[in-house]
mmCIF file of C-alpha atoms in Angstrom:
data_model
loop_
_atom_site.group_PDB
_atom_site.id
_atom_site.type_symbol
_atom_site.label_atom_id
_atom_site.label_comp_id
_atom_site.label_asym_id
_atom_site.label_seq_id
_atom_site.Cartn_x
_atom_site.Cartn_y
_atom_site.Cartn_z
ATOM 1 C CA MET A 954 83.027 71.008 89.753
ATOM 2 C CA GLY A 955 81.411 68.173 87.887
ATOM 3 C CA ILE A 956 81.844 66.655 84.613
ATOM 4 C CA TYR A 957 78.742 65.011 83.133
ATOM 5 C CA ASN A 958 77.866 63.055 79.923
ATOM 6 C CA TYR A 959 74.976 64.211 77.668
ATOM 7 C CA THR A 960 72.098 61.952 77.762
ATOM 8 C CA PHE A 961 69.962 60.192 74.932
ATOM 9 C CA ILE A 962 66.331 60.002 76.141
ATOM 10 C CA SER A 963 64.955 59.081 72.466
ATOM 11 C CA PRO A 964 66.190 58.349 69.133
ATOM 12 C CA GLU A 965 64.312 61.143 67.677
ATOM 13 C CA ILE A 966 65.927 63.696 69.913
ATOM 14 C CA PRO A 967 69.527 64.857 70.032
ATOM 15 C CA ALA A 968 71.485 64.108 73.409
ATOM 16 C CA ILE A 969 70.619 66.627 76.278
ATOM 17 C CA PRO A 970 72.502 67.848 79.274
ATOM 18 C CA LEU A 971 70.733 65.919 82.075
ATOM 19 C CA ILE A 972 71.786 66.088 85.714
ATOM 20 C CA LYS A 973 70.628 64.605 88.934
ATOM 21 C CA VAL A 974 69.469 67.099 91.410
ATOM 22 C CA GLN A 975 67.757 66.699 94.839
ATOM 23 C CA LEU A 976 64.757 68.907 95.939
ATOM 24 C CA PHE A 977 64.142 69.391 99.499
ATOM 25 C CA THR A 978 61.805 71.315 101.859
ATOM 26 C CA PRO A 979 63.108 75.077 101.669
ATOM 27 C CA GLY A 980 65.147 76.321 104.634
ATOM 28 C CA LEU A 981 68.344 75.337 106.371
ATOM 29 C CA THR A 982 67.281 71.935 107.675
ATOM 30 C CA PRO A 983 65.859 69.727 105.086
ATOM 31 C CA THR A 984 62.840 67.421 106.188
ATOM 32 C CA THR A 985 61.937 65.837 102.935
ATOM 33 C CA LYS A 986 64.277 65.024 100.186
ATOM 34 C CA LEU A 987 63.395 63.992 96.625
ATOM 35 C CA ASP A 988 65.778 62.785 93.893
ATOM 36 C CA CYS A 989 65.068 64.129 90.421
ATOM 37 C CA GLU A 990 66.520 64.741 87.011
ATOM 38 C CA ALA A 991 66.930 68.092 85.461
ATOM 39 C CA ILE A 992 67.664 69.360 81.813
ATOM 40 C CA LEU A 993 69.979 72.281 81.667
ATOM 41 C CA ASP A 994 67.859 74.485 79.496
ATOM 42 C CA THR A 995 69.882 77.586 78.215
ATOM 43 C CA GLY A 996 66.639 78.859 76.461
ATOM 44 C CA SER A 997 64.577 79.028 79.690
ATOM 45 C CA ASP A 998 64.841 82.342 81.682
ATOM 46 C CA CYS A 999 63.642 80.604 84.938
ATOM 47 C CA THR A 1000 63.793 77.146 86.592
ATOM 48 C CA LEU A 1001 60.561 75.160 86.118
ATOM 49 C CA ILE A 1002 59.672 72.218 88.197
ATOM 50 C CA PRO A 1003 56.600 70.115 87.708
ATOM 51 C CA LEU A 1004 53.916 70.906 90.494
ATOM 52 C CA PRO A 1005 53.668 67.425 91.777
ATOM 53 C CA LEU A 1006 57.313 67.408 92.827
ATOM 54 C CA LEU A 1007 56.884 70.597 94.593
ATOM 55 C CA VAL A 1008 54.053 69.283 96.466
ATOM 56 C CA GLN A 1009 56.013 66.267 97.608
ATOM 57 C CA VAL A 1010 58.654 68.428 99.194
ATOM 58 C CA ASN A 1011 56.250 70.991 100.725
ATOM 59 C CA ALA A 1012 57.643 73.775 98.811
ATOM 60 C CA GLN A 1013 56.222 77.176 99.758
ATOM 61 C CA ILE A 1014 53.986 79.211 97.425
ATOM 62 C CA SER A 1015 55.800 82.644 97.067
ATOM 63 C CA GLY A 1016 53.449 84.770 94.964
ATOM 64 C CA ARG A 1017 50.703 84.841 92.262
ATOM 65 C CA ALA A 1018 50.594 82.744 89.149
ATOM 66 C CA ILE A 1019 51.804 84.179 85.920
ATOM 67 C CA ASN A 1020 51.855 82.964 82.233
ATOM 68 C CA ILE A 1021 55.317 81.628 81.311
ATOM 69 C CA PRO A 1022 56.296 80.671 77.632
ATOM 70 C CA VAL A 1023 57.221 77.049 77.299
ATOM 71 C CA GLY A 1024 58.019 75.362 73.933
ATOM 72 C CA GLY A 1025 56.282 78.013 71.883
ATOM 73 C CA SER A 1026 53.004 78.103 73.976
ATOM 74 C CA LYS A 1027 52.239 79.528 77.408
ATOM 75 C CA THR A 1028 51.600 77.732 80.601
ATOM 76 C CA ILE A 1029 50.714 78.762 84.171
ATOM 77 C CA GLY A 1030 53.753 79.171 86.515
ATOM 78 C CA ILE A 1031 53.250 79.361 90.145
ATOM 79 C CA PRO A 1032 56.299 80.735 92.025
ATOM 80 C CA HIS A 1033 57.518 78.554 94.901
ATOM 81 C CA TYR A 1034 60.498 78.524 97.290
ATOM 82 C CA VAL A 1035 62.268 75.201 97.290
ATOM 83 C CA GLY A 1036 65.627 73.901 98.358
ATOM 84 C CA MET A 1037 67.783 72.218 95.715
ATOM 85 C CA ILE A 1038 71.242 70.423 95.625
ATOM 86 C CA PHE A 1039 72.776 70.973 92.237
ATOM 87 C CA ASP A 1040 76.140 69.744 91.381
ATOM 88 C CA ASN A 1041 76.807 68.960 95.019
ATOM 89 C CA ASN A 1042 76.012 72.630 96.006
ATOM 90 C CA SER A 1043 73.182 73.282 98.328
ATOM 91 C CA HIS A 1044 70.664 76.036 97.506
ATOM 92 C CA PRO A 1045 68.541 76.148 100.811
ATOM 93 C CA VAL A 1046 66.067 78.572 99.350
ATOM 94 C CA LEU A 1047 65.623 78.798 95.579
ATOM 95 C CA ARG A 1048 62.651 80.564 93.745
ATOM 96 C CA VAL A 1049 61.324 78.477 91.087
ATOM 97 C CA PHE A 1050 58.130 78.240 89.046
ATOM 98 C CA GLY A 1051 55.777 75.171 89.469
ATOM 99 C CA CYS A 1052 54.047 74.177 86.266
ATOM 100 C CA PRO A 1053 51.567 71.598 85.386
ATOM 101 C CA ILE A 1054 53.129 68.202 84.427
ATOM 102 C CA ASP A 1055 51.280 68.136 81.164
ATOM 103 C CA ASP A 1056 52.925 71.234 79.986
ATOM 104 C CA ILE A 1057 56.588 70.474 80.998
ATOM 105 C CA GLY A 1058 56.787 66.702 81.567
ATOM 106 C CA GLU A 1059 58.209 65.015 84.596
ATOM 107 C CA ILE A 1060 61.763 66.489 84.186
ATOM 108 C CA ILE A 1061 62.836 69.603 86.045
ATOM 109 C CA LEU A 1062 63.903 72.463 83.645
ATOM 110 C CA ILE A 1063 66.944 74.374 84.989
ATOM 111 C CA GLY A 1064 66.826 77.834 83.649
ATOM 112 C CA ARG A 1065 69.485 80.573 83.296
ATOM 113 C CA ASP A 1066 68.457 81.898 86.873
ATOM 114 C CA LEU A 1067 70.341 79.139 88.460
ATOM 115 C CA MET A 1068 72.884 78.446 85.673
ATOM 116 C CA ASN A 1069 73.894 81.999 85.642
ATOM 117 C CA GLN A 1070 75.375 81.205 89.416
ATOM 118 C CA TYR A 1071 77.947 78.881 87.712
ATOM 119 C CA ARG A 1072 80.337 78.609 84.756
ATOM 120 C CA ILE A 1073 79.078 75.840 82.617
ATOM 121 C CA GLU A 1074 80.894 74.631 79.540
ATOM 122 C CA PHE A 1075 78.813 72.567 76.961
ATOM 123 C CA ASP A 1076 81.069 70.383 74.779
ATOM 124 C CA GLY A 1077 78.517 69.143 72.225
ATOM 125 C CA VAL A 1078 81.374 67.574 70.183
ATOM 126 C CA ASN A 1079 82.283 65.205 73.081
ATOM 127 C CA LEU A 1080 78.761 65.065 74.353
ATOM 128 C CA THR A 1081 79.886 66.394 77.852
ATOM 129 C CA PHE A 1082 79.303 69.545 80.040
ATOM 130 C CA THR A 1083 81.331 70.778 82.971
ATOM 131 C CA ILE A 1084 79.935 72.868 85.812
ATOM 132 C CA PHE A 1085 82.668 75.060 87.492
#
């Protein structure tokens, strides 16, 4: 369980639920680790990761590219297997979609595919969120 504060990234945008995660080469014995930031995006069906981050940890392509809606438009999503540490819990093999950095930015978007494995309480009044 972890309690986290919302983060202000810009004066024009409301505070967001941002969390530190770690990506690693998929499998039980990680060989390459990468510290990253991720937004808990309740509007996203699936977890989206910028392709350059997946390349850095040697994530494995797991299927054909598909069109994924992002922010009102569509982008290409390439399915990958990657390892991730989220809220101090290790997910040795997680299926995510790699997207061009121009379409989603440099931050990982954690979708409901991963969030639905947890109970998460968003407290917008106090600008905190708790992952159980």
